[in-house]
């Protein structure tokens, strides 16, 4: 199951997982023509679900809609994310202290930090039904506290740092059940959020993400790694 599958990394995750034969639950908050186009080639292996990760009502409705359609979720990738009200793509110079607002701070936190945790909370019964449940929260090096030396990115960086620590707590709680929860960064990717000058294509990033996710073991619970499996600084 992948959230935020209308475009960017979420859409590419759905595309590559379908291509390798997985059954995919792809969620979007609004109609998604690019995802619809994938449905044509993959019939029943693609389940599309409406899910706004910032809305509790939507999370509850999406979970209810999936009950009885699939009996388990092996891998949940929380990919849906928002950057800033001030810039569409990553730009620390456009997201400075004197312009950040309460509305932006809370909205970005709601989508990037609370969203993945509450989606996971509500779909956990289906993850528990898998013999090898994996919860992958897409974070960012921008959320690394120890790497933060420059300004900007107040809302986004704080939301990802919050996601990191909540994922570590969740990993510790779920480890006794054999469920692996962790945070991963996809690298710097040419999506709407990453911007046109990013170093990786969505195809490259997602190839690495899926390969690394496939190799996860219980030792990876609570870690922060990149799309190639390299440890990241907290
Ligand atoms: N691109 C990078 O370089 C990079 C680097 C580090 C981490 N990441 C992380 O990787 C993840 C995917 O990023 P991306 O580059 O693919 O971003 P993107 O191209 O901007 O796509 C963002 C996705 O999130 C969805 N979304 C936003 N708010 C949502 C909400 N409230 N409910 C449900 N879906 C929502 C968008 O849906 P709509 O189409 O409806 O807006 C879209 O599908 C994010 O968590 C991001 O923080 C990206």
PDB file of C-alpha atoms in Angstrom, residues 41 57 80 91 118 137 146 195 221:
ATOM      1  CA  UNK A  41      -2.757  -2.464 -17.781  1.00  0.00           C
ATOM      2  CA  UNK A  57     -12.550  11.171   8.448  1.00  0.00           C
ATOM      3  CA  UNK A  80       2.221  11.412   0.710  1.00  0.00           C
ATOM      4  CA  UNK A  91      14.086  25.861  -1.522  1.00  0.00           C
ATOM      5  CA  UNK A 118      -2.444   7.946  11.944  1.00  0.00           C
ATOM      6  CA  UNK A 137       7.843   6.254   6.324  1.00  0.00           C
ATOM      7  CA  UNK A 146      22.494  16.709  13.426  1.00  0.00           C
ATOM      8  CA  UNK A 195      12.332  20.295  -8.288  1.00  0.00           C
ATOM      9  CA  UNK A 221      13.624  -1.655  12.710  1.00  0.00           C
TER      10      UNK A 221
END
